[in-house]
Amino acid sequence: MSRGAVLSHDVRWMEPSAQIRQKLDSLPDAPGVYLFLDARGRTIYVGKARSLRKRVRQYFTPSSSDTRFLIHHIRRSVRDIETIATAGDREALLLENTLIKERQPRYNVRLRDDKDYLCIRLDQKVRWPRIELSRRPTPDKARYFGPYHSARTARSLARFLSRHFKLRSCKDSNFAARTRPCLQHEIGRCLAPCTLDVDHAAYARNVKHALLYLEGRVGDLVRDLTQEMERLSEQMAYEEAAELRDRLQAIEATRETQRVAAVTRIDQDAVAVARAGDRAALAILFFRRGRLVGMREERVRRTELPEAELVASFVGQYYGGDRTLPHEVLIPCDLEDRDQIEDALAGIHARRVRLHVPRRGSKRSLVSLARENAERILAQWDRQEDPAVEKMQRLQAKLSLPDPPRRMECVDISHTSGRQTVGSMSVMIDGTPSSAHYRRFKIRAADEGDDYAAMHELLTRRFRRSHEDGWEPPDLLVVDGGKGQLGIAREVIRELGVEGVALAAIAKDRRRQEAAKVRRRIRERLASEAGDRVRDEQERIYDMIYQPGRATGLPVRGPASPLTLIVKLRDEAHRFAVDYHRKVRSRQSLGSRLTDVPHVGPATARKLLRALGSLEKIRKADEQELVEAGASRRAATSIRAHFSAEPTKKKR
């Protein structure tokens, strides 16, 4: 389907079940949030409404004018409806955002984690304000600037402000505890109000200038600095005047690199969407005082939502959290619930924001610029995903799967002689490792050394979390091991009634490996008898992929094979399991050394290790330090006696 094509589907009426009709009759005529659940109890869609009764009934009314393909899917898949009434539109918007993040419904637009987006915070309420970076702006009456799409840009700007306006950047705890100026003062980036007698009026003037710069009022800042520089020159304070001259030059240099988008005194964001089939890319440009200061992008997969609903979902989720709210958000199309979103955002942020669809002029050009960026993001996405899509299709054909395995998981067990048994789960989405979805398990019930029981416990807990906590099930589950481990996976799948999950196992082919070693020894002996030098060849280790119903395994033959995706997935699971096992073994080893001491139990050992950090520091601590770290007086005395009696290691 070409980009921008209109999605058209045969949306046929489906009669709701008796249970759904009963729920529809009992819906309240109140604002709130509604959730559609499928046969497995998973949330497939979350929405908000001013009237739950009117809005939810629209989905199941044959004469409804809503012809979105999403409606057909909901009518076909929904088995239950949950509703939560709220006090008003604001609470409904906040609750909708929370539930979308928690339950990850299939048919909603889900924003990616925004941990990489930084703001600059400056709190004028304190006596000595400081420049700091913040990921989560809060309504604490401090000034926030951003967010900055690039963390590097935000940190670079913070360094620029520290260098030229000489405001402190240290935390309040460090500021209060200092007894002498830090390195920032030594290199001329801080006035050191922590220990030196700094003129508060001069510091406040620097704070004012930094705010002017952050607000984009560079012209006002340059005028103020120029006047002050001339005043200092008349007073023959040439060193201070030269410092202001250098500051002006640095500011002018940065101003030349900024792009002026429009002549305005307000903050604006521009949002636009580009589509290709069931994928959409959204771009939001941040304009502060008429200057473009950053951009954020969102990529949405498998969505049939029209452009207006995509934009409404994005705006509601993005600005419904702890974000700096601009005066105006420019959007590409009108929204059905625009007034509702504006009212809800006004209630959250305690001030109004205007959602505006510009038809002409400079504001329309900003939306056009956002659309150009969205189309660029979509084109880049296409280039990045073409190889991945082809690889997944080749893997599907190799394993004879009904569909390309978009989400693949691999589980592995790690232990030392049956002790400290742990498990891990690595995840690939569209052929790319997704570390945010990795999970680790501490095996509890399995007997020591029983790998099959450990695998059974791990898989049971993993699929129960799908039902209880909404973990997305995999399209392909890989177990690290041979046919025995594969049999355990089939048993768990059958016991829990899991459907739609393909299974595979991966193991080293020891027979081929041993045969390669035998061939190498024969070559070495023949070469020795002939007096020749044996060519150093890299030993090949074969991996085999086993599947239910296949009598023989599939060998992984070289890096070009699509089966190498499973090898990489297995290697990630193994690495993750070994790392976790080492941590568990280290903690238990340190804890056991302490619990061997009389009057020291596991709880006291954990407190001491958490407070002091290592066994060596506990060994060197005196009784008072041990008591302050969490030990009782009797336990501290016993620890000192125990370690004092140990022979000290002699240095070589």
XYZ file of C-alpha atoms in Angstrom, residues 127-128 191-194 196-203:
14
model
C 19.202 31.541 47.662
C 21.817 30.258 45.222
C 31.685 31.641 41.640
C 31.803 29.158 44.579
C 29.076 30.633 46.797
C 29.420 27.459 48.893
C 33.456 32.214 49.273
C 31.918 35.598 50.029
C 30.027 36.089 46.767
C 27.970 39.195 46.015
C 24.392 37.888 45.977
C 23.189 40.692 43.674
C 25.840 39.795 41.098
C 24.893 36.113 41.308
